[in-house]
Amino acid sequence: MPTTPPPGRAAPPGRSDPSQRIHQAHRSRRSEASGAPRPSGSPLLLLALGHACVDVYQGAVAALVPFFLAERAYTYAAASGIVLAASLLSSVAQPLFGALTDKWPMPWLLPVSTLAGGVGVALSGVSGSYALTLAVVAVSGIGVAAYHPESARMARVASRGSHTAMGWFSLGGNLGFATAPLAVSAVVATGGLHASPLLIVPALVGAALCVAALRTVNAPTPTGRSASAATRPAGKDDWPAFLRMSGAIVCRSIVFVGLSAFISLYARQRTGGGEVAGTAALFVLYLGGAIGTVAGGRLATRYGRVRVVRWSYALTVPAVAGIVLVPGPLLYLFVALTSAGLYVPFSLHVTLGQDYLPRRVGTASGVTLGLTVSVGGIASPLIGAAADATSLQTALAPLIALPALGWLLLRTLHEPAMPEAAMSGAATPAPDPAEAATSEAAAPDPGRAVARAPHRDTARTTGP
């Protein structure tokens, strides 16, 4: 048995001081509890910042809607069509890019797609032609679609299976969303739509960050597969669970996109304020997601991903009801609560999708980040048409029921195994009794006992 060397005497060669080993173990646990990706922090930070620059352009389209209404006299339905143009092609293209990245590494997509997303939005205010505006916004949507599957794959490698670290990556995108209305307002409110070319700046910064990240993140293996595909063990795809979760994400997407398109106008009506009141509401909607995303990773570490996702959908129902029904300044409180409820499960959707489809990680990322999210834009023109025919409050009222429908779809989901845990001899957090009763996949391996580790991103497995 090793002993501590006497004071003043160094430990024998090849043998470390036990007190030092204990100190290092405690330091490692603190690092894991904080969610910081120890060996891969630098590329994850670069990816998160690049994600922020790209998602500026998802938020910018909704932020431009009030200016299209004011300067070009668009109807609600016409303005919603622009949101649809950005999301429809993105919703179709993102799973396709994901399927391609399942077969071949495409790291070059990150800087190229970032530039494409920025160019489209930058040109949206140049021409008064509605058709040309739709076309360039669609180009931006395709650029955003091409970015997310490969970036999600690289972020999963850099995070090494940490829920909290993936939350930080998603936080970058949420911050991009949050700053979009401020950037658009600063540029377009002062110079009009013709000043929109200045909105290319985030894309230039983001492309540079992507190039830097590609130099540090895991490179493709000699086999031709991307690093994440090479390091993830082959497992069985659980399509029924993945499709149920995707249906819930669609419900979330309709709520979020509908509010993104119209909360600025609705806040002006309900608070009696002007452009500042509307911009503030949109900013709160996006910024609240920053808190929700980080909280989601930490809550999942303690309670499990599926359980946290279900709670979030259930709590979002009264929050959306508050937005629709409560007038005055309290509207902003319910906007913040809704934003947090919608974003707590955001990064968890991504990792759950990847673990439900371990053989098709790129496809899963494309669907959870693209198709199911962007499909919410398809409902946006319907909300706009209903608002033209009745009122904006009446058009937004059906959004209250959608998180409840999502919760029903999630009720029978089980917690999937995490490939990183399997590779390290660990297991994912044990499911609750309801999950074990509703899915055989949630049952533990009879040869191994799973022990909860509430303060770790993965649980540990002990022998029989």
Short mmCIF file of C-alpha atoms in Angstrom, two decimals:
data_model
loop_
_atom_site.label_atom_id
_atom_site.label_comp_id
_atom_site.label_asym_id
_atom_site.label_seq_id
_atom_site.Cartn_x
_atom_site.Cartn_y
_atom_site.Cartn_z
CA MET A 1 0.00 0.00 0.00
CA PRO A 2 1.50 3.39 -0.95
CA THR A 3 2.46 5.66 1.90
CA THR A 4 2.91 9.39 2.08
CA PRO A 5 6.63 10.28 2.03
CA PRO A 6 8.00 12.06 5.08
CA PRO A 7 7.94 15.86 5.03
CA GLY A 8 10.70 17.31 2.94
CA ARG A 9 11.23 14.12 0.96
CA ALA A 10 9.91 13.79 -2.62
CA ALA A 11 7.80 10.85 -3.70
CA PRO A 12 9.71 7.97 -5.35
CA PRO A 13 10.09 8.16 -9.15
CA GLY A 14 7.01 6.92 -11.00
CA ARG A 15 4.86 7.30 -7.87
CA SER A 16 2.87 10.42 -7.02
CA ASP A 17 2.10 11.83 -3.61
CA PRO A 18 -1.34 10.53 -2.48
CA SER A 19 -2.25 13.98 -1.18
CA GLN A 20 -1.54 15.39 -4.64
CA ARG A 21 -3.67 12.69 -6.24
CA ILE A 22 -6.54 13.54 -3.88
CA HIS A 23 -6.17 17.24 -4.68
CA GLN A 24 -6.17 16.51 -8.43
CA ALA A 25 -9.26 14.32 -8.07
CA HIS A 26 -11.15 17.07 -6.24
CA ARG A 27 -10.08 19.60 -8.87
CA SER A 28 -11.27 17.26 -11.63
CA ARG A 29 -14.65 16.84 -9.94
CA ARG A 30 -15.06 20.60 -9.59
CA SER A 31 -14.24 21.03 -13.27
CA GLU A 32 -16.78 18.39 -14.28
CA ALA A 33 -19.44 19.87 -12.01
CA SER A 34 -18.98 23.25 -13.67
CA GLY A 35 -19.43 21.71 -17.11
CA ALA A 36 -16.18 23.10 -18.44
CA PRO A 37 -14.81 20.90 -21.23
CA ARG A 38 -11.30 20.34 -19.89
CA PRO A 39 -9.24 19.11 -22.87
CA SER A 40 -11.32 20.79 -25.56
CA GLY A 41 -12.30 24.13 -24.04
CA SER A 42 -10.64 26.27 -26.71
CA PRO A 43 -12.38 24.76 -29.77
CA LEU A 44 -15.71 24.65 -27.92
CA LEU A 45 -15.40 28.35 -27.11
CA LEU A 46 -14.61 29.15 -30.73
CA LEU A 47 -17.54 27.02 -31.91
CA ALA A 48 -19.89 28.72 -29.43
CA LEU A 49 -18.82 32.19 -30.59
CA GLY A 50 -19.14 31.15 -34.23
CA HIS A 51 -22.59 29.75 -33.44
CA ALA A 52 -23.54 33.17 -32.06
CA CYS A 53 -22.48 34.87 -35.28
CA VAL A 54 -24.48 32.46 -37.44
CA ASP A 55 -27.67 32.59 -35.40
CA VAL A 56 -27.70 36.37 -35.60
CA TYR A 57 -29.15 35.75 -39.06
CA GLN A 58 -31.94 33.50 -37.80
CA GLY A 59 -33.01 36.22 -35.40
CA ALA A 60 -32.43 39.03 -37.88
CA VAL A 61 -35.20 37.92 -40.25
CA ALA A 62 -37.89 38.26 -37.57
CA ALA A 63 -36.34 41.53 -36.38
CA LEU A 64 -36.62 42.96 -39.91
CA VAL A 65 -40.40 42.30 -40.12
CA PRO A 66 -41.52 45.59 -38.48
CA PHE A 67 -39.27 47.56 -40.84
CA PHE A 68 -40.65 45.74 -43.89
CA LEU A 69 -44.14 46.63 -42.67
CA ALA A 70 -43.23 50.29 -42.11
CA GLU A 71 -41.09 51.01 -45.20
CA ARG A 72 -42.70 48.71 -47.77
CA ALA A 73 -46.28 48.57 -46.44
CA TYR A 74 -46.31 44.74 -46.38
CA THR A 75 -49.31 42.99 -44.85
CA TYR A 76 -48.89 40.59 -41.95
CA ALA A 77 -49.18 37.68 -44.36
CA ALA A 78 -46.55 39.11 -46.73
CA ALA A 79 -44.14 39.75 -43.89
CA SER A 80 -44.74 36.22 -42.60
CA GLY A 81 -43.84 34.96 -46.07
CA ILE A 82 -40.35 36.38 -45.63
CA VAL A 83 -39.97 34.44 -42.36
CA LEU A 84 -41.23 31.37 -44.23
CA ALA A 85 -38.68 31.86 -47.01
CA ALA A 86 -35.85 31.82 -44.45
CA SER A 87 -37.18 28.73 -42.70
CA LEU A 88 -38.71 26.54 -45.43
CA LEU A 89 -35.58 25.84 -47.46
CA SER A 90 -33.61 25.62 -44.23
CA SER A 91 -36.00 22.99 -42.86
CA VAL A 92 -35.58 20.84 -45.96
CA ALA A 93 -31.87 21.40 -46.48
CA GLN A 94 -30.65 20.88 -42.92
CA PRO A 95 -31.41 17.11 -42.71
CA LEU A 96 -29.88 16.69 -46.17
CA PHE A 97 -26.67 18.35 -45.04
CA GLY A 98 -26.82 16.18 -41.94
CA ALA A 99 -27.09 13.00 -44.02
CA LEU A 100 -24.13 14.11 -46.12
CA THR A 101 -21.98 14.77 -43.05
CA ASP A 102 -22.83 11.26 -41.82
CA LYS A 103 -20.94 9.95 -44.85
CA TRP A 104 -18.22 12.53 -45.49
CA PRO A 105 -16.53 15.14 -43.32
CA MET A 106 -17.39 18.67 -44.45
CA PRO A 107 -15.62 21.03 -42.06
CA TRP A 108 -15.35 23.63 -44.83
CA LEU A 109 -19.13 24.08 -44.54
CA LEU A 110 -18.72 26.06 -41.34
CA PRO A 111 -17.05 29.23 -42.72
CA VAL A 112 -18.78 28.99 -46.13
CA SER A 113 -22.26 28.60 -44.65
CA THR A 114 -21.63 31.42 -42.19
CA LEU A 115 -20.84 33.78 -45.06
CA ALA A 116 -23.89 32.61 -47.02
CA GLY A 117 -26.18 33.29 -44.06
CA GLY A 118 -24.79 36.78 -43.69
CA VAL A 119 -24.87 37.72 -47.37
CA GLY A 120 -28.55 36.82 -47.70
CA VAL A 121 -29.68 39.02 -44.80
CA ALA A 122 -27.32 41.83 -45.80
CA LEU A 123 -28.93 42.01 -49.26
CA SER A 124 -32.53 41.78 -48.01
CA GLY A 125 -32.95 45.53 -47.73
CA VAL A 126 -31.17 46.54 -50.93
CA SER A 127 -34.00 45.97 -53.40
CA GLY A 128 -37.66 46.89 -53.06
CA SER A 129 -38.62 43.77 -55.02
CA TYR A 130 -40.58 41.30 -52.86
CA ALA A 131 -39.45 38.35 -54.99
CA LEU A 132 -35.78 39.32 -54.73
CA THR A 133 -36.13 39.82 -50.98
CA LEU A 134 -37.59 36.31 -50.69
CA ALA A 135 -34.72 34.89 -52.76
CA VAL A 136 -31.87 36.41 -50.76
CA VAL A 137 -33.51 35.55 -47.45
CA ALA A 138 -33.85 31.96 -48.71
CA VAL A 139 -30.10 31.93 -49.45
CA SER A 140 -29.51 33.00 -45.86
CA GLY A 141 -31.71 30.15 -44.67
CA ILE A 142 -29.73 27.60 -46.68
CA GLY A 143 -26.48 28.96 -45.23
CA VAL A 144 -27.81 28.55 -41.70
CA ALA A 145 -29.01 25.04 -42.60
CA ALA A 146 -25.60 23.98 -43.86
CA TYR A 147 -23.86 25.21 -40.72
CA HIS A 148 -25.69 23.41 -37.93
CA PRO A 149 -25.26 19.63 -38.51
CA GLU A 150 -21.47 19.72 -38.82
CA SER A 151 -21.07 22.27 -36.02
CA ALA A 152 -23.25 20.17 -33.70
CA ARG A 153 -21.13 17.12 -34.49
CA MET A 154 -17.88 18.97 -33.71
CA ALA A 155 -19.36 20.50 -30.55
CA ARG A 156 -20.35 17.04 -29.30
CA VAL A 157 -16.75 15.87 -29.77
CA ALA A 158 -15.36 18.94 -28.00
CA SER A 159 -17.88 18.64 -25.13
CA ARG A 160 -17.01 14.95 -24.56
CA GLY A 161 -20.60 14.13 -23.66
CA SER A 162 -21.08 16.93 -21.11
CA HIS A 163 -24.68 18.21 -21.05
CA THR A 164 -23.53 21.50 -19.56
CA ALA A 165 -20.79 22.00 -22.15
CA MET A 166 -23.28 21.39 -24.97
CA GLY A 167 -25.48 23.93 -23.24
CA TRP A 168 -22.70 26.49 -23.58
CA PHE A 169 -22.44 25.73 -27.28
CA SER A 170 -26.19 26.24 -27.66
CA LEU A 171 -25.92 29.38 -25.55
CA GLY A 172 -23.76 30.88 -28.28
CA GLY A 173 -26.63 30.50 -30.73
CA ASN A 174 -29.10 31.94 -28.24
CA LEU A 175 -26.92 35.00 -27.72
CA GLY A 176 -26.82 35.43 -31.47
CA PHE A 177 -30.61 35.36 -31.50
CA ALA A 178 -30.73 37.82 -28.61
CA THR A 179 -28.41 40.37 -30.20
CA ALA A 180 -30.13 40.17 -33.61
CA PRO A 181 -32.93 42.67 -32.85
CA LEU A 182 -30.42 45.06 -31.30
CA ALA A 183 -28.10 44.83 -34.31
CA VAL A 184 -30.96 45.19 -36.80
CA SER A 185 -32.46 48.10 -34.88
CA ALA A 186 -29.10 49.88 -34.62
CA VAL A 187 -28.48 49.55 -38.36
CA VAL A 188 -31.94 49.77 -39.96
CA ALA A 189 -33.60 52.19 -37.54
CA THR A 190 -30.86 54.74 -38.24
CA GLY A 191 -30.12 54.13 -41.92
CA GLY A 192 -33.27 52.44 -43.20
CA LEU A 193 -33.44 49.13 -45.03
CA HIS A 194 -30.84 50.33 -47.52
CA ALA A 195 -28.25 50.15 -44.72
CA SER A 196 -28.75 46.38 -44.41
CA PRO A 197 -25.37 45.53 -46.08
CA LEU A 198 -23.74 46.51 -42.77
CA LEU A 199 -25.29 43.37 -41.30
CA ILE A 200 -22.57 41.31 -43.05
CA VAL A 201 -20.13 42.09 -40.21
CA PRO A 202 -21.14 39.18 -37.89
CA ALA A 203 -20.69 36.75 -40.80
CA LEU A 204 -17.13 37.94 -41.42
CA VAL A 205 -16.27 37.54 -37.74
CA GLY A 206 -18.02 34.16 -37.57
CA ALA A 207 -16.19 32.80 -40.62
CA ALA A 208 -12.85 33.73 -39.05
CA LEU A 209 -13.84 32.00 -35.81
CA CYS A 210 -14.86 28.88 -37.70
CA VAL A 211 -11.49 28.71 -39.46
CA ALA A 212 -9.75 29.02 -36.10
CA ALA A 213 -11.96 26.30 -34.59
CA LEU A 214 -11.22 23.93 -37.46
CA ARG A 215 -7.52 24.18 -36.70
CA THR A 216 -7.99 23.03 -33.11
CA VAL A 217 -10.99 20.70 -33.03
CA ASN A 218 -10.54 16.99 -33.75
CA ALA A 219 -9.61 16.47 -37.39
CA PRO A 220 -11.20 13.79 -39.62
CA THR A 221 -9.70 10.33 -39.25
CA PRO A 222 -7.68 8.63 -42.02
CA THR A 223 -10.71 6.45 -42.76
CA GLY A 224 -12.48 9.47 -44.24
CA ARG A 225 -15.13 9.71 -41.52
CA SER A 226 -15.45 12.75 -39.33
CA ALA A 227 -13.90 12.52 -35.88
CA SER A 228 -17.22 12.33 -34.07
CA ALA A 229 -18.45 9.52 -36.31
CA ALA A 230 -15.23 7.62 -35.77
CA THR A 231 -15.30 7.93 -32.00
CA ARG A 232 -18.97 7.14 -31.40
CA PRO A 233 -19.66 3.42 -31.06
CA ALA A 234 -22.26 1.91 -33.34
CA GLY A 235 -25.59 1.41 -31.60
CA LYS A 236 -29.16 0.69 -32.50
CA ASP A 237 -31.25 3.55 -33.89
CA ASP A 238 -34.50 4.12 -31.97
CA TRP A 239 -36.69 5.76 -34.61
CA PRO A 240 -40.01 5.65 -32.68
CA ALA A 241 -38.52 7.59 -29.74
CA PHE A 242 -36.75 9.99 -32.09
CA LEU A 243 -39.95 10.71 -34.04
CA ARG A 244 -41.98 11.33 -30.88
CA MET A 245 -39.38 13.78 -29.66
CA SER A 246 -39.30 15.44 -33.10
CA GLY A 247 -43.07 15.94 -32.93
CA ALA A 248 -42.65 17.70 -29.59
CA ILE A 249 -39.92 19.92 -31.06
CA VAL A 250 -42.30 20.90 -33.87
CA CYS A 251 -44.81 22.09 -31.24
CA ARG A 252 -42.08 24.09 -29.54
CA SER A 253 -40.93 25.51 -32.86
CA ILE A 254 -44.38 26.79 -33.83
CA VAL A 255 -44.67 28.61 -30.50
CA PHE A 256 -41.20 30.12 -30.72
CA VAL A 257 -41.33 31.16 -34.38
CA GLY A 258 -44.85 32.55 -33.99
CA LEU A 259 -43.79 34.67 -31.03
CA SER A 260 -40.54 35.68 -32.74
CA ALA A 261 -42.44 37.02 -35.74
CA PHE A 262 -45.15 38.90 -33.85
CA ILE A 263 -44.10 39.58 -30.25
CA SER A 264 -42.60 42.93 -31.24
CA LEU A 265 -45.88 44.13 -32.76
CA TYR A 266 -47.94 42.51 -29.99
CA ALA A 267 -45.92 44.19 -27.24
CA ARG A 268 -46.55 47.57 -28.82
CA GLN A 269 -50.29 46.91 -28.76
CA ARG A 270 -50.46 45.48 -25.23
CA THR A 271 -48.13 47.99 -23.54
CA GLY A 272 -48.95 51.09 -25.59
CA GLY A 273 -45.28 51.63 -26.34
CA GLY A 274 -43.50 52.34 -29.58
CA GLU A 275 -40.62 50.69 -31.42
CA VAL A 276 -38.54 50.49 -28.25
CA ALA A 277 -41.24 48.46 -26.46
CA GLY A 278 -41.39 46.00 -29.35
CA THR A 279 -37.63 45.63 -29.66
CA ALA A 280 -37.36 45.11 -25.89
CA ALA A 281 -39.92 42.28 -25.99
CA LEU A 282 -38.07 40.51 -28.80
CA PHE A 283 -34.77 40.96 -26.98
CA VAL A 284 -36.23 39.45 -23.79
CA LEU A 285 -37.62 36.52 -25.77
CA TYR A 286 -34.16 35.73 -27.13
CA LEU A 287 -32.12 36.61 -24.05
CA GLY A 288 -34.26 34.51 -21.72
CA GLY A 289 -33.16 31.58 -23.82
CA ALA A 290 -29.57 32.15 -22.68
CA ILE A 291 -30.53 31.48 -19.07
CA GLY A 292 -32.73 28.55 -20.05
CA THR A 293 -30.06 26.84 -22.12
CA VAL A 294 -27.39 26.90 -19.40
CA ALA A 295 -29.93 25.88 -16.76
CA GLY A 296 -31.05 22.99 -18.97
CA GLY A 297 -27.59 21.46 -19.08
CA ARG A 298 -27.14 21.68 -15.32
CA LEU A 299 -30.61 20.35 -14.55
CA ALA A 300 -30.07 17.43 -16.93
CA THR A 301 -26.83 16.58 -15.13
CA ARG A 302 -28.77 16.21 -11.89
CA TYR A 303 -32.16 14.85 -12.97
CA GLY A 304 -31.70 13.37 -16.45
CA ARG A 305 -32.44 14.86 -19.86
CA VAL A 306 -35.88 13.41 -20.58
CA ARG A 307 -37.28 14.38 -17.20
CA VAL A 308 -36.09 17.98 -17.55
CA VAL A 309 -37.47 18.24 -21.08
CA ARG A 310 -40.90 17.09 -19.92
CA TRP A 311 -40.96 19.57 -17.04
CA SER A 312 -40.04 22.41 -19.40
CA TYR A 313 -42.89 21.72 -21.80
CA ALA A 314 -45.40 21.51 -18.94
CA LEU A 315 -44.28 24.81 -17.38
CA THR A 316 -44.33 26.62 -20.73
CA VAL A 317 -48.14 26.28 -20.99
CA PRO A 318 -49.02 28.88 -18.30
CA ALA A 319 -46.16 31.13 -19.44
CA VAL A 320 -47.54 31.38 -23.00
CA ALA A 321 -51.03 31.94 -21.58
CA GLY A 322 -49.63 34.92 -19.66
CA ILE A 323 -48.25 36.47 -22.84
CA VAL A 324 -51.57 36.17 -24.63
CA LEU A 325 -53.89 37.18 -21.79
CA VAL A 326 -52.01 39.53 -19.43
CA PRO A 327 -51.72 43.19 -20.54
CA GLY A 328 -49.26 45.88 -19.57
CA PRO A 329 -45.65 45.63 -18.38
CA LEU A 330 -46.21 42.16 -16.87
CA LEU A 331 -46.10 40.95 -20.46
CA TYR A 332 -42.31 41.10 -20.31
CA LEU A 333 -42.20 38.78 -17.29
CA PHE A 334 -44.21 36.13 -19.14
CA VAL A 335 -42.06 36.59 -22.24
CA ALA A 336 -38.97 35.83 -20.14
CA LEU A 337 -40.61 32.77 -18.53
CA THR A 338 -41.75 31.48 -21.91
CA SER A 339 -38.29 31.98 -23.35
CA ALA A 340 -36.66 30.05 -20.50
CA GLY A 341 -39.22 27.25 -20.77
CA LEU A 342 -38.71 26.92 -24.51
CA TYR A 343 -34.92 26.98 -24.27
CA VAL A 344 -34.23 24.74 -21.25
CA PRO A 345 -34.67 21.65 -23.49
CA PHE A 346 -32.95 23.15 -26.55
CA SER A 347 -29.46 21.61 -26.26
CA LEU A 348 -30.99 18.49 -24.67
CA HIS A 349 -33.03 17.93 -27.84
CA VAL A 350 -29.78 17.81 -29.82
CA THR A 351 -27.95 15.28 -27.64
CA LEU A 352 -31.08 13.15 -27.17
CA GLY A 353 -31.55 13.04 -30.93
CA GLN A 354 -27.92 12.03 -31.45
CA ASP A 355 -28.27 9.27 -28.85
CA TYR A 356 -31.58 7.98 -30.22
CA LEU A 357 -29.90 7.74 -33.66
CA PRO A 358 -26.27 6.85 -32.83
CA ARG A 359 -25.66 5.60 -36.40
CA ARG A 360 -26.96 8.83 -37.97
CA VAL A 361 -25.60 11.63 -35.82
CA GLY A 362 -25.56 14.19 -38.63
CA THR A 363 -29.11 13.37 -39.66
CA ALA A 364 -30.28 13.61 -36.05
CA SER A 365 -28.57 17.00 -35.67
CA GLY A 366 -30.07 18.22 -38.93
CA VAL A 367 -33.57 17.26 -37.85
CA THR A 368 -33.43 18.50 -34.25
CA LEU A 369 -31.65 21.74 -35.17
CA GLY A 370 -33.23 22.18 -38.60
CA LEU A 371 -36.34 20.44 -39.85
CA THR A 372 -38.35 20.35 -36.64
CA VAL A 373 -37.21 23.84 -35.64
CA SER A 374 -37.64 25.53 -39.01
CA VAL A 375 -40.98 23.89 -39.73
CA GLY A 376 -42.44 26.33 -37.23
CA GLY A 377 -41.98 28.98 -39.89
CA ILE A 378 -44.60 27.22 -42.01
CA ALA A 379 -47.21 28.10 -39.39
CA SER A 380 -46.13 31.74 -39.32
CA PRO A 381 -48.14 32.81 -42.42
CA LEU A 382 -51.20 31.10 -40.94
CA ILE A 383 -50.80 33.15 -37.78
CA GLY A 384 -50.37 36.28 -39.89
CA ALA A 385 -53.48 35.53 -41.97
CA ALA A 386 -55.50 34.93 -38.80
CA ALA A 387 -54.24 38.23 -37.38
CA ASP A 388 -55.29 40.05 -40.57
CA ALA A 389 -58.75 38.48 -40.36
CA THR A 390 -59.32 38.89 -36.59
CA SER A 391 -56.72 40.30 -34.19
CA LEU A 392 -53.18 39.47 -33.22
CA GLN A 393 -54.28 38.31 -29.77
CA THR A 394 -56.81 35.88 -31.27
CA ALA A 395 -54.19 34.58 -33.71
CA LEU A 396 -51.68 33.91 -30.91
CA ALA A 397 -54.15 32.19 -28.56
CA PRO A 398 -53.78 28.67 -30.11
CA LEU A 399 -50.09 28.72 -29.18
CA ILE A 400 -51.08 28.06 -25.56
CA ALA A 401 -52.07 24.46 -26.34
CA LEU A 402 -48.97 23.43 -28.28
CA PRO A 403 -46.55 22.93 -25.34
CA ALA A 404 -49.20 20.70 -23.75
CA LEU A 405 -49.34 18.60 -26.91
CA GLY A 406 -45.54 18.37 -26.86
CA TRP A 407 -45.64 17.16 -23.26
CA LEU A 408 -48.05 14.38 -24.23
CA LEU A 409 -45.65 13.21 -26.96
CA LEU A 410 -42.77 13.15 -24.47
CA ARG A 411 -44.55 11.21 -21.73
CA THR A 412 -43.34 7.77 -22.84
CA LEU A 413 -39.77 8.67 -23.84
CA HIS A 414 -36.88 6.88 -22.12
CA GLU A 415 -33.39 8.14 -21.36
CA PRO A 416 -31.07 6.76 -24.09
CA ALA A 417 -27.56 5.52 -23.46
CA MET A 418 -24.77 8.04 -24.02
CA PRO A 419 -22.02 6.74 -26.32
CA GLU A 420 -19.37 8.67 -24.39
CA ALA A 421 -20.46 6.87 -21.23
CA ALA A 422 -20.36 3.48 -22.95
CA MET A 423 -16.84 4.13 -24.24
CA SER A 424 -15.57 5.12 -20.78
CA GLY A 425 -17.29 2.24 -19.00
CA ALA A 426 -19.98 4.55 -17.60
CA ALA A 427 -23.70 4.68 -18.00
CA THR A 428 -26.28 7.40 -18.30
CA PRO A 429 -28.41 8.49 -15.34
CA ALA A 430 -30.96 5.90 -14.35
CA PRO A 431 -34.47 6.59 -15.64
CA ASP A 432 -37.32 7.29 -13.30
CA PRO A 433 -39.93 4.56 -12.63
CA ALA A 434 -42.34 5.96 -15.22
CA GLU A 435 -39.70 5.67 -17.92
CA ALA A 436 -38.82 2.11 -16.89
CA ALA A 437 -42.47 1.12 -17.01
CA THR A 438 -43.09 2.55 -20.46
CA SER A 439 -39.99 1.41 -22.34
CA GLU A 440 -37.90 -1.75 -22.32
CA ALA A 441 -35.00 0.33 -23.62
CA ALA A 442 -34.85 2.11 -20.28
CA ALA A 443 -34.18 -1.14 -18.39
CA PRO A 444 -30.59 -1.51 -17.10
CA ASP A 445 -28.24 -4.22 -18.25
CA PRO A 446 -28.80 -7.16 -15.86
CA GLY A 447 -25.05 -7.71 -15.62
CA ARG A 448 -24.30 -4.16 -14.45
CA ALA A 449 -25.73 -1.93 -11.77
CA VAL A 450 -26.17 1.76 -12.50
CA ALA A 451 -25.52 4.24 -9.74
CA ARG A 452 -26.74 7.83 -9.91
CA ALA A 453 -24.06 10.50 -9.90
CA PRO A 454 -26.12 13.67 -9.50
CA HIS A 455 -23.22 16.10 -9.76
CA ARG A 456 -21.61 14.62 -12.85
CA ASP A 457 -22.47 14.91 -16.53
CA THR A 458 -22.44 11.13 -16.73
CA ALA A 459 -23.17 8.48 -14.14
CA ARG A 460 -20.70 5.80 -13.11
CA THR A 461 -21.24 2.09 -13.42
CA THR A 462 -20.11 -0.32 -10.75
CA GLY A 463 -19.52 -4.00 -11.11
CA PRO A 464 -21.97 -6.67 -9.87
#
